[in-house]
Coordinates of C-alpha atoms in Angstrom, one line a residue:
M760 CA 16.6 -19.5 -30.0
T761 CA 15.7 -17.6 -33.2
G762 CA 17.7 -14.4 -32.8
I763 CA 14.5 -12.5 -33.7
L764 CA 13.4 -9.9 -31.2
S765 CA 9.7 -10.3 -30.4
F766 CA 7.5 -8.1 -28.3
S767 CA 3.9 -7.4 -27.7
V768 CA 2.1 -5.2 -25.2
A769 CA -1.6 -5.5 -24.3
T770 CA -3.3 -2.6 -22.5
C771 CA -6.8 -1.9 -21.2
P772 CA -8.0 1.1 -19.1
H773 CA -6.7 -0.4 -15.9
Q774 CA -4.0 -2.9 -16.7
L775 CA -0.9 -3.6 -18.8
V776 CA 0.8 -6.8 -19.7
G777 CA 3.4 -7.9 -22.3
Y778 CA 6.7 -9.5 -23.2
W779 CA 10.0 -8.7 -24.9
G780 CA 12.9 -10.9 -25.9
Y781 CA 14.2 -13.7 -28.0
D782 CA 12.0 -16.8 -28.4
H783 CA 9.6 -18.4 -30.8
P784 CA 7.2 -15.5 -31.7
Q785 CA 4.2 -17.7 -32.1
E786 CA 4.7 -19.5 -28.8
L787 CA 5.0 -16.1 -27.0
A788 CA 1.9 -14.8 -28.7
N789 CA -0.1 -18.0 -27.8
L790 CA 1.0 -17.6 -24.1
L791 CA -0.1 -14.0 -24.1
T792 CA -3.5 -15.0 -25.4
V793 CA -3.8 -17.4 -22.5
V794 CA -3.0 -14.6 -20.1
L795 CA -5.5 -12.3 -21.6
N796 CA -8.2 -15.0 -21.7
Q797 CA -7.8 -15.5 -17.9
A798 CA -8.0 -11.8 -17.3
S799 CA -11.7 -11.7 -18.0
G800 CA -13.8 -8.5 -18.1
N801 CA -11.3 -6.3 -19.9
E802 CA -11.1 -5.1 -23.5
W803 CA -7.5 -5.4 -24.4
N804 CA -5.7 -3.4 -27.0
L805 CA -2.7 -5.2 -28.5
K806 CA 0.4 -3.3 -29.6
S807 CA 3.2 -5.1 -31.5
S808 CA 4.3 -2.6 -34.1
P809 CA 8.0 -2.8 -35.0
Q810 CA 8.2 1.0 -34.4
D811 CA 9.3 2.5 -31.1
L812 CA 6.6 1.9 -28.6
V813 CA 5.6 3.6 -25.4
A814 CA 2.7 2.4 -23.2
T815 CA 1.7 4.0 -19.9
L816 CA -0.8 3.3 -17.1
C817 CA -2.2 6.1 -15.0
A818 CA -4.1 5.6 -11.8
G819 CA -5.8 8.9 -12.3
G820 CA -6.9 8.3 -15.8
F821 CA -4.9 11.1 -17.6
N822 CA -4.6 10.2 -21.2
S823 CA -1.0 10.5 -22.3
S824 CA 1.6 8.3 -24.0
S825 CA 4.5 10.1 -22.3
P826 CA 6.2 8.3 -19.4
T827 CA 6.7 11.6 -17.7
N828 CA 2.9 11.8 -17.1
G829 CA 2.3 8.1 -16.4
D830 CA 2.4 6.2 -13.2
A831 CA 3.9 3.1 -14.8
W832 CA 5.3 2.7 -18.3
V833 CA 7.1 0.5 -20.8
K834 CA 9.3 1.8 -23.5
I835 CA 10.6 -0.4 -26.3
N836 CA 13.1 0.9 -28.9
Q837 CA 15.6 -1.0 -31.0
N838 CA 17.3 -3.4 -28.7
H839 CA 16.2 -1.9 -25.4
L840 CA 13.3 -2.6 -23.0
I841 CA 12.7 0.0 -20.2
L842 CA 10.2 -0.5 -17.4
G843 CA 9.5 2.4 -15.0
R844 CA 7.4 3.6 -12.1
E845 CA 6.9 7.1 -10.7
A846 CA 8.1 7.9 -7.3
F847 CA 4.8 7.7 -5.3
G848 CA 4.3 4.1 -6.3
R849 CA 0.7 4.5 -7.2
V850 CA 0.6 1.8 -9.9
P851 CA 2.4 -1.5 -9.2
F852 CA 4.6 -3.0 -12.0
Y853 CA 6.2 -6.5 -12.1
C854 CA 8.5 -8.5 -14.3
V855 CA 10.0 -11.9 -14.6
Q856 CA 12.7 -13.2 -16.9
I857 CA 12.1 -16.7 -18.5
E858 CA 15.2 -17.7 -20.4
Q859 CA 15.7 -14.8 -22.8
V860 CA 12.3 -13.2 -22.5
I861 CA 11.2 -10.5 -20.1
W862 CA 7.5 -10.6 -19.2
F863 CA 6.0 -7.6 -17.4
A864 CA 2.6 -6.7 -16.0
S865 CA 0.9 -4.2 -13.8
R866 CA -0.8 -7.0 -11.9
L867 CA 0.9 -10.0 -10.3
Q868 CA -1.9 -12.4 -11.3
L869 CA -1.3 -11.7 -14.9
L870 CA 2.2 -13.2 -14.7
L871 CA 1.1 -16.4 -12.8
P872 CA 0.2 -18.3 -16.0
V873 CA 3.6 -17.4 -17.4
V874 CA 5.9 -18.9 -14.7
A875 CA 6.5 -22.6 -14.5
S876 CA 6.4 -22.6 -10.7
T877 CA 4.6 -20.3 -8.2
E878 CA 6.9 -21.1 -5.3
V879 CA 6.3 -18.7 -2.4
S880 CA 9.3 -16.5 -1.6
I881 CA 10.3 -17.0 2.0
P882 CA 12.2 -13.6 2.2
A883 CA 8.9 -12.0 0.9
L884 CA 6.9 -13.9 3.6
Y885 CA 9.3 -12.6 6.2
G886 CA 9.1 -9.1 4.9
Y887 CA 5.3 -9.3 5.0
S888 CA 5.4 -10.4 8.6
C889 CA 7.5 -7.3 9.5
F890 CA 5.7 -4.7 7.5
S891 CA 2.2 -6.0 6.5
Y892 CA 3.2 -5.6 2.9
V893 CA 5.9 -7.3 0.8
P894 CA 8.9 -5.0 0.4
T895 CA 10.0 -4.2 -3.1
P896 CA 11.7 -5.5 -5.2
L897 CA 10.4 -8.7 -3.8
T898 CA 7.0 -10.2 -4.5
P899 CA 5.4 -13.2 -2.8
I900 CA 6.5 -15.4 -5.8
T901 CA 10.1 -16.4 -6.2
N902 CA 11.7 -15.0 -9.4
I903 CA 8.9 -12.5 -10.0
L904 CA 10.2 -9.0 -9.1
A905 CA 8.6 -5.6 -8.6
I906 CA 9.9 -2.5 -10.2
T907 CA 10.8 -0.2 -7.3
A908 CA 8.9 3.2 -7.2
G909 CA 10.9 6.0 -8.7
T910 CA 13.2 3.8 -10.8
E911 CA 13.6 2.6 -14.4
Q912 CA 15.1 -0.7 -15.3
T913 CA 16.7 -1.2 -18.7
W914 CA 17.5 -4.4 -20.5
Q915 CA 19.6 -4.6 -23.6
G916 CA 19.3 -7.4 -26.1
D917 CA 22.0 -8.8 -28.5
A918 CA 20.4 -10.0 -31.7
A919 CA 23.5 -11.8 -32.8
S920 CA 23.5 -14.1 -29.8
G921 CA 19.8 -13.9 -29.0
T922 CA 20.5 -13.0 -25.3
I923 CA 19.6 -10.3 -22.9
A924 CA 22.1 -8.6 -20.6
S925 CA 21.4 -8.1 -16.9
P926 CA 19.2 -5.0 -16.2
Q927 CA 20.6 -1.6 -15.3
T928 CA 18.6 0.4 -12.7
H929 CA 18.3 4.1 -12.9
Q930 CA 17.0 6.2 -10.0
L931 CA 14.6 8.8 -11.4
L932 CA 14.1 10.9 -8.3
E933 CA 15.6 11.2 -4.8
W934 CA 13.5 12.5 -1.9
C935 CA 16.1 14.7 -0.1
E936 CA 16.3 17.9 1.9
Q937 CA 16.7 21.0 -0.2
R938 CA 19.7 23.3 0.5
E939 CA 17.6 26.5 0.8
Q940 CA 15.1 26.0 3.7
I941 CA 11.9 28.1 4.4
Y942 CA 11.8 29.4 7.9
D943 CA 9.3 32.2 7.5
E944 CA 5.7 31.1 8.4
T945 CA 3.9 33.7 6.3
E946 CA 6.0 32.8 3.2
A947 CA 5.4 29.1 3.7
I948 CA 1.6 29.6 4.1
S949 CA 1.3 31.6 0.9
E950 CA 3.3 29.2 -1.2
L951 CA 1.6 26.1 0.2
Q952 CA -1.9 27.5 -0.5
L953 CA -0.9 28.2 -4.1
L954 CA 0.6 24.7 -4.5
L955 CA -2.5 23.0 -3.1
Q956 CA -4.8 24.9 -5.4
A957 CA -2.5 24.3 -8.4
G958 CA -2.4 20.6 -7.6
I959 CA -6.2 20.2 -7.5
E960 CA -6.5 22.3 -10.7
H961 CA -4.1 20.0 -12.5
Q962 CA -6.0 16.9 -11.4
I963 CA -9.4 18.2 -12.6
R964 CA -8.3 19.7 -15.8
D965 CA -9.8 16.8 -17.9
L966 CA -13.1 16.7 -16.1
D967 CA -16.4 17.8 -17.6
E968 CA -18.1 20.5 -15.5
Q969 CA -21.2 18.3 -14.9
Q970 CA -19.1 15.2 -14.2
P971 CA -19.6 14.2 -10.5
V972 CA -16.5 13.1 -8.6
G973 CA -16.3 11.3 -5.4
V974 CA -14.0 12.0 -2.4
F975 CA -13.3 9.6 0.5
L976 CA -14.0 11.8 3.5
S977 CA -12.9 10.4 6.8
G978 CA -13.3 13.8 8.6
G979 CA -9.5 13.9 9.1
L980 CA -7.5 16.9 7.9
D981 CA -6.1 15.5 4.6
S982 CA -9.3 14.2 3.1
S983 CA -11.2 17.4 4.3
I984 CA -8.6 19.6 2.5
V985 CA -9.2 17.7 -0.7
A986 CA -13.0 18.0 -0.4
A987 CA -12.7 21.8 0.3
L988 CA -10.4 22.4 -2.7
L989 CA -12.7 20.5 -5.0
V990 CA -15.6 22.6 -3.9
K991 CA -13.6 25.8 -4.2
A992 CA -12.7 24.8 -7.8
G993 CA -16.4 24.4 -8.7
V994 CA -16.4 20.6 -9.0
K995 CA -19.6 18.6 -8.4
V996 CA -18.6 16.6 -5.3
R997 CA -20.1 13.6 -3.5
A998 CA -18.4 12.4 -0.3
Y999 CA -18.2 8.9 1.1
T1000 CA -17.4 7.9 4.6
L1001 CA -17.2 4.7 6.7
D1002 CA -19.5 4.0 9.6
F1003 CA -18.3 1.3 12.0
G1004 CA -21.3 1.6 14.3
E1005 CA -20.8 1.2 18.0
S1006 CA -17.8 -1.1 17.7
G1007 CA -15.3 1.3 16.3
I1008 CA -14.0 4.8 17.0
P1009 CA -16.7 7.1 15.6
E1010 CA -15.1 9.2 12.9
Y1011 CA -18.2 9.8 10.7
P1012 CA -19.5 12.7 12.8
Y1013 CA -16.4 14.7 11.7
A1014 CA -17.1 13.8 8.1
E1015 CA -20.6 15.0 8.6
Q1016 CA -19.4 18.3 10.0
V1017 CA -17.1 18.8 7.0
A1018 CA -19.8 17.9 4.5
H1019 CA -22.3 20.3 6.1
W1020 CA -19.6 23.1 6.1
L1021 CA -18.9 22.5 2.4
D1022 CA -22.6 21.9 1.5
I1023 CA -21.9 18.6 -0.2
P1024 CA -23.9 15.3 0.0
L1025 CA -22.3 12.6 2.2
V1026 CA -22.9 8.9 1.8
K1027 CA -22.3 6.7 4.9
V1028 CA -21.1 3.2 4.1
E1029 CA -22.0 0.9 7.0
V1030 CA -19.2 -1.5 8.0
T1031 CA -20.3 -4.6 9.9
P1032 CA -18.5 -7.9 10.7
K1033 CA -20.8 -9.7 8.4
G1034 CA -20.2 -7.3 5.5
I1035 CA -16.5 -7.5 6.0
Q1036 CA -16.6 -11.3 5.9
Q1037 CA -18.7 -11.3 2.7
A1038 CA -16.2 -8.9 1.0
L1039 CA -13.1 -10.7 2.2
L1040 CA -12.4 -12.8 -0.9
P1041 CA -13.3 -10.1 -3.4
T1042 CA -10.9 -7.8 -1.6
V1043 CA -8.1 -10.3 -1.6
E1044 CA -8.6 -10.7 -5.3
A1045 CA -8.7 -7.0 -5.9
L1046 CA -5.5 -6.3 -3.9
D1047 CA -3.5 -8.7 -6.0
L1048 CA -0.7 -8.9 -3.4
P1049 CA -1.2 -9.6 0.3
F1050 CA -1.7 -6.4 2.3
G1051 CA -2.2 -6.9 6.0
D1052 CA -3.7 -3.7 7.2
G1053 CA -7.3 -3.9 8.6
V1054 CA -8.5 -0.9 6.6
T1055 CA -8.4 -2.8 3.2
V1056 CA -11.8 -4.4 3.3
P1057 CA -13.6 -1.3 4.5
L1058 CA -11.9 0.6 1.7
F1059 CA -13.1 -2.0 -0.8
L1060 CA -16.6 -1.4 0.4
L1061 CA -16.2 2.3 0.1
N1062 CA -14.9 2.0 -3.5
Q1063 CA -17.8 -0.4 -4.3
V1064 CA -20.4 2.1 -3.2
A1065 CA -18.7 5.1 -4.8
S1066 CA -18.4 3.3 -8.2
Q1067 CA -22.2 3.2 -8.4
E1068 CA -22.3 7.0 -8.7
T1069 CA -18.9 8.2 -10.1
K1070 CA -16.0 7.1 -12.2
I1071 CA -13.4 9.2 -10.4
I1072 CA -12.5 9.1 -6.8
F1073 CA -10.2 11.5 -4.8
N1074 CA -8.6 10.5 -1.6
G1075 CA -6.4 12.2 1.1
E1076 CA -3.7 9.6 1.1
G1077 CA -0.1 10.9 1.4
G1078 CA -0.7 13.9 3.6
D1079 CA 1.0 12.3 6.6
Q1080 CA 4.0 11.4 4.5
L1081 CA 4.4 14.9 3.1
F1082 CA 3.8 16.9 6.3
A1083 CA 5.3 14.7 9.0
G1084 CA 2.2 13.2 10.5
W1085 CA 1.8 11.9 14.1
T1086 CA 3.7 8.6 13.6
N1087 CA 7.0 10.6 13.6
K1088 CA 6.7 11.7 17.2
P1089 CA 7.8 8.5 18.9
L1090 CA 10.8 8.2 16.6
I1091 CA 11.9 11.8 17.3
A1092 CA 11.5 11.2 21.0
A1093 CA 13.6 8.0 20.8
S1094 CA 16.3 9.8 18.8
V1095 CA 16.6 12.4 21.5
Y1096 CA 16.7 9.8 24.2
Q1097 CA 19.5 7.9 22.4
T1098 CA 21.5 11.1 22.2
E1099 CA 21.3 11.4 26.0
H1100 CA 21.6 7.7 26.7
P1101 CA 23.8 6.0 24.0
L1102 CA 24.6 2.8 25.8
G1103 CA 22.6 -0.3 25.0
K1104 CA 20.5 1.5 22.4
E1105 CA 18.8 -0.1 19.5
S1106 CA 19.7 1.1 16.0
F1107 CA 17.6 3.8 14.5
E1108 CA 16.5 1.3 11.8
Q1109 CA 15.4 -1.2 14.5
Q1110 CA 13.3 1.6 16.1
Y1111 CA 11.8 2.3 12.8
L1112 CA 10.9 -1.3 12.4
R1113 CA 8.9 -1.2 15.6
T1114 CA 6.7 1.5 14.3
F1115 CA 5.1 -1.1 12.0
H1116 CA 3.8 -3.0 15.1
R1117 CA 4.0 -6.4 13.3
L1118 CA 6.0 -9.6 13.9
W1119 CA 9.6 -8.4 13.7
G1120 CA 11.5 -9.9 16.7
Y1121 CA 9.1 -12.8 17.0
E1122 CA 10.6 -15.0 14.3
E1123 CA 11.2 -18.2 16.2
Q1124 CA 7.7 -18.0 17.8
V1125 CA 5.7 -17.4 14.6
F1126 CA 7.5 -19.4 11.9
Q1127 CA 8.2 -23.2 11.7
P1128 CA 11.9 -24.2 12.1
A1129 CA 12.5 -24.7 8.3
V1130 CA 11.4 -21.1 7.7
V1131 CA 13.4 -19.8 10.6
A1132 CA 16.5 -21.5 9.1
Q1133 CA 15.9 -19.9 5.7
I1134 CA 15.6 -16.4 7.2
Q1135 CA 18.5 -16.6 9.6
A1136 CA 20.8 -14.6 7.2
L1137 CA 18.1 -12.0 6.5
Q1138 CA 18.1 -8.7 8.3
A1139 CA 14.8 -6.8 8.0
Q1140 CA 16.8 -3.6 8.5
D1141 CA 18.2 -4.1 5.0
W1142 CA 14.8 -3.2 3.5
L1143 CA 15.1 0.2 5.2
H1144 CA 18.7 1.2 4.4
S1145 CA 17.9 3.2 1.3
A1146 CA 14.8 4.9 2.7
L1147 CA 16.6 5.9 5.9
D1148 CA 19.8 7.1 4.2
A1149 CA 21.3 9.6 6.6
T1150 CA 23.0 11.5 3.8
S1151 CA 19.7 12.5 2.3
A1152 CA 19.0 15.0 5.1
T1153 CA 20.6 16.8 8.0
S1154 CA 17.2 17.1 9.6
L1155 CA 15.7 14.1 11.3
L1156 CA 12.2 15.1 10.2
H1157 CA 13.1 15.2 6.5
R1158 CA 14.8 11.9 6.9
L1159 CA 11.7 10.4 8.4
R1160 CA 9.5 11.9 5.7
R1161 CA 11.7 10.4 3.0
A1162 CA 11.3 7.0 4.6
T1163 CA 7.5 7.2 4.9
L1164 CA 7.2 8.3 1.3
M1165 CA 9.4 5.4 0.1
L1166 CA 8.1 2.7 2.5
K1167 CA 4.6 3.2 4.0
G1168 CA 3.5 5.3 1.0
A1169 CA 5.0 3.8 -2.1
Q1170 CA 5.0 0.2 -1.0
N1171 CA 1.7 0.0 0.9
I1172 CA -0.8 2.9 1.0
H1173 CA -0.8 4.0 -2.7
P1174 CA -0.6 0.7 -4.6
R1175 CA -3.4 -0.8 -2.5
A1176 CA -5.6 2.3 -3.0
T1177 CA -5.1 2.0 -6.8
N1178 CA -5.8 -1.7 -6.9
L1179 CA -9.0 -1.3 -4.9
A1180 CA -10.1 1.5 -7.2
F1181 CA -9.2 -0.4 -10.4
A1182 CA -11.2 -3.4 -9.2
H1183 CA -14.3 -1.2 -9.4
K1184 CA -13.2 0.5 -12.6
L1185 CA -12.6 3.7 -10.8
R1186 CA -9.8 6.2 -11.5
V1187 CA -8.2 7.4 -8.3
R1188 CA -6.5 10.7 -7.8
S1189 CA -4.5 11.9 -4.8
L1190 CA -3.8 15.5 -4.3
F1191 CA -0.8 14.8 -2.1
C1192 CA 0.8 12.8 -5.0
D1193 CA 1.7 16.0 -6.6
L1194 CA 5.4 16.2 -7.5
S1195 CA 5.8 19.9 -7.2
L1196 CA 4.1 19.9 -3.8
A1197 CA 6.1 17.0 -2.5
Q1198 CA 9.5 18.4 -3.5
W1199 CA 8.5 21.8 -2.0
T1200 CA 7.9 20.2 1.4
F1201 CA 11.6 19.2 1.5
R1202 CA 12.3 23.0 1.8
L1203 CA 10.3 23.3 5.0
S1204 CA 12.2 23.8 8.2
G1205 CA 11.4 21.2 10.8
E1206 CA 9.6 23.6 13.2
L1207 CA 7.1 24.4 10.4
C1208 CA 6.1 20.8 10.1
L1209 CA 6.2 19.9 13.8
Q1210 CA 5.7 22.7 16.3
G1211 CA 5.7 21.4 19.8
S1212 CA 3.2 18.6 20.0
C1213 CA 1.3 19.9 16.9
E1214 CA 2.1 17.8 13.8
K1215 CA 1.5 19.1 10.3
Y1216 CA 1.5 22.6 11.7
I1217 CA 2.1 24.5 8.5
L1218 CA -0.6 22.6 6.6
K1219 CA -3.1 23.4 9.3
R1220 CA -2.2 27.1 9.2
A1221 CA -2.5 27.1 5.4
V1222 CA -6.0 25.7 5.4
E1223 CA -7.5 27.0 8.6
S1224 CA -9.8 29.4 6.8
W1225 CA -11.1 26.7 4.5
L1226 CA -12.5 24.3 7.1
P1227 CA -14.1 24.3 10.6
P1228 CA -11.4 24.8 13.3
E1229 CA -12.5 21.6 15.1
I1230 CA -11.4 19.7 12.0
V1231 CA -8.2 21.5 11.4
W1232 CA -6.8 21.5 14.9
R1233 CA -8.2 18.2 16.4
N1234 CA -5.7 15.5 17.3
K1235 CA -5.0 12.7 14.9
R1236 CA -6.8 9.4 15.8
G1237 CA -6.6 7.2 12.8
M1238 CA -9.3 4.9 11.5
G1239 CA -10.7 2.7 14.3
V1240 CA -11.3 -0.7 12.7
P1241 CA -12.3 -2.8 15.6
L1242 CA -10.5 -6.0 14.5
T1243 CA -9.8 -7.4 18.0
S1244 CA -13.5 -7.2 19.0
W1245 CA -14.6 -8.8 15.7
C1246 CA -12.0 -11.6 15.9
L1247 CA -12.7 -12.5 19.5
H1248 CA -16.5 -12.4 19.1
N1249 CA -18.0 -12.2 15.6
W1250 CA -15.3 -14.2 13.8
W1251 CA -14.2 -16.5 16.6
R1252 CA -15.3 -19.7 14.9
N1253 CA -13.9 -18.5 11.6
L1254 CA -10.5 -18.2 13.1
G1255 CA -10.5 -22.0 13.4
V1256 CA -11.0 -22.2 9.7
W1257 CA -8.8 -19.4 8.4
L1258 CA -5.9 -20.2 10.8
N1259 CA -6.6 -23.9 11.3
P1260 CA -3.6 -25.6 13.1
A1261 CA -3.6 -28.6 10.7
I1262 CA -3.6 -26.5 7.6
L1263 CA -0.8 -24.3 9.0
Q1264 CA 1.2 -27.4 10.0
T1265 CA 0.9 -28.9 6.5
E1266 CA 1.9 -25.6 4.8
G1267 CA 5.1 -25.5 6.8
R1268 CA 5.3 -21.7 7.2
W1269 CA 3.5 -20.4 10.3
Q1270 CA 3.5 -22.2 13.6
P1271 CA 0.4 -24.3 13.8
K1272 CA -0.9 -23.0 17.1
L1273 CA 0.0 -19.4 16.3
A1274 CA -3.6 -18.1 16.4
E1275 CA -4.1 -19.6 19.9
Q1276 CA -0.9 -18.0 21.2
I1277 CA -2.1 -14.6 19.9
V1278 CA -5.6 -14.5 21.2
F1279 CA -4.6 -15.7 24.7
G1280 CA -1.8 -13.2 25.0
K1281 CA 1.0 -15.8 24.9
L1282 CA 3.0 -14.5 22.0
G1283 CA 4.5 -11.3 23.5
G1284 CA 3.8 -8.5 25.8
A1285 CA 3.5 -6.0 23.0
I1286 CA 0.7 -7.9 21.3
Q1287 CA -2.2 -7.0 23.5
G1288 CA -5.5 -5.1 22.9
R1289 CA -5.8 -3.7 19.4
R1290 CA -2.6 -5.5 18.4
I1291 CA -4.3 -8.9 18.8
G1292 CA -6.7 -8.1 16.0
E1293 CA -4.1 -6.5 13.8
I1294 CA -1.8 -9.5 13.9
L1295 CA -4.6 -12.0 13.4
W1296 CA -5.7 -10.0 10.4
L1297 CA -2.1 -10.0 9.0
L1298 CA -2.2 -13.8 9.1
I1299 CA -5.7 -14.1 7.8
M1300 CA -5.0 -11.9 4.7
W1301 CA -1.9 -14.0 3.9
Q1302 CA -3.7 -17.3 4.2
L1303 CA -6.6 -16.1 2.0
W1304 CA -4.2 -14.7 -0.5
R1305 CA -2.2 -17.9 -0.9
S1306 CA -5.4 -19.9 -1.5
Q1307 CA -7.5 -17.3 -3.4
V1308 CA -4.8 -15.8 -5.6
L1309 CA -2.0 -18.3 -5.6
G1310 CA -4.3 -21.3 -5.8
E1311 CA -2.6 -23.4 -3.2
P1312 CA -4.7 -26.3 -1.8
V1313 CA -6.3 -25.6 1.6
G1314 CA -5.8 -29.0 3.1
K1315 CA -7.6 -30.9 5.8
Q1316 CA -8.6 -29.2 9.0
T1317 CA -8.4 -30.4 12.6
W1318 CA -10.8 -29.8 15.5
N1319 CA -7.9 -29.7 17.9
H1320 CA -8.2 -26.0 18.6
P1321 CA -10.3 -23.7 20.9
F1322 CA -12.2 -21.9 18.3
W1323 CA -15.1 -24.3 18.1
L1324 CA -16.1 -23.3 21.6
P1325 CA -17.3 -19.8 22.6
Y1326 CA -14.5 -17.5 23.5
R1327 CA -15.7 -17.1 27.1
Y1328 CA -15.1 -20.8 27.7
C1329 CA -11.6 -21.0 26.2
K1330 CA -9.3 -18.9 28.3
G1331 CA -7.7 -21.9 29.9
W1332 CA -7.1 -23.7 26.7
V1333 CA -3.5 -22.8 26.2
Q1334 CA -1.0 -24.5 28.5
K1335 CA 0.9 -22.1 30.7

């Protein structure tokens, strides 16, 4: 230990990596060089001045050295290191302490050359099986941690001893119900319209008038609002939508209707099983962490096509979290039922866990005994405690909106959208990640968000003159990725490779015959129909992540499985 504080930060337009602490400066610099050499394709800018340093990373590409305008940031001054993330969680940020040095990066893969062991975190694996993403502050690698969205972590160094004290965490923002609530519909509509327009004006302020921007247009309400506001603001817009053909739920006709209404060009991106399979590994690499939702590869393809024509992409992500989208309905109904029938009820957190529709509750069926033993003391509900804090709101709807912002938004939807865009050198902007707008929604009375069976009511009322009524008032359907059909037909043989029993057995995590149990409906009554494809996809993405990103050996395969035969001949394979 030298007692000399060393630090260096390397930045490029889409990534940030660096170190801070007490160790041999030359060894640290050499290791950073190794990291940068492995991160090919980027022009890195090194910053190691002894003066106070601030470096930020912005998903949307706003140029600023101020953390208040950044999505993730590092501040180094005197004997302090501060790492932070904004509350929407748009840009991931990771750190690991190695002796008396803190390494940090906006991409997990940048830290892999730094750690001595890339041991998989079993708690992270369990969290992934429950949510389809790894809950923060965990990452899939033991000892590497994620900075939680909406927080700063501060480390203080002691030059005399050459040591670093344990970090202090500071909460930057709390999503909570505001004391003064808006009940008047006319007032709410007027204020919301102004906030939406101000939000889009803020996000286009740095654009050249002739600079084309893209918008991902599903034909749903949120993305249609973004497209409409961009057109109203005079921006040159190109829209991109997904076409799943006859296999999926056709959503592109709604996107076509919106594009025609707004008089903007629409590019349809064809999504086929073959195209998805070809893009699998590049998507896993781009995502950096395992994300188990079936929409990830289609969105990779959408970013890929858009990047050929623009450098900036807008999306409609976050609207459901701000305005109480359709996923809140079953939880509200369950809460009412519990009030009337309190005996034998599940906890509210357990009910919320079920809304993820993943593998919580199936632990002994999906994991090998050694893993089951390691997760016995874990409660998945613990990852929900803060988000579902009952003291944050008296209204159930505000409480649910807080939870979806902190969980499904900040830990899943937004970071994966940013990573997919960054992989194609795109800057991504999200209207609904506007702090003023988000905080204002916590002033809305519940009936303005959910009126009867109509979710997002006040948002629809505010924009009904901007879009066709069929778009504004149609029921929410979601993106229909036909995973079950593809798995049971187009990818049937591939399942025997991706989820091969011998490979799973050797790895010691998943049960070796788990894929068979799923496809033949033997895992559980709730895993039927569309859930079959969703759970298989969850497993596939983990397996590809651990080989493609983590670099674990794949191992030898066995032919003792049904996937080498056509699906129609295999229904009697699993013993009853």
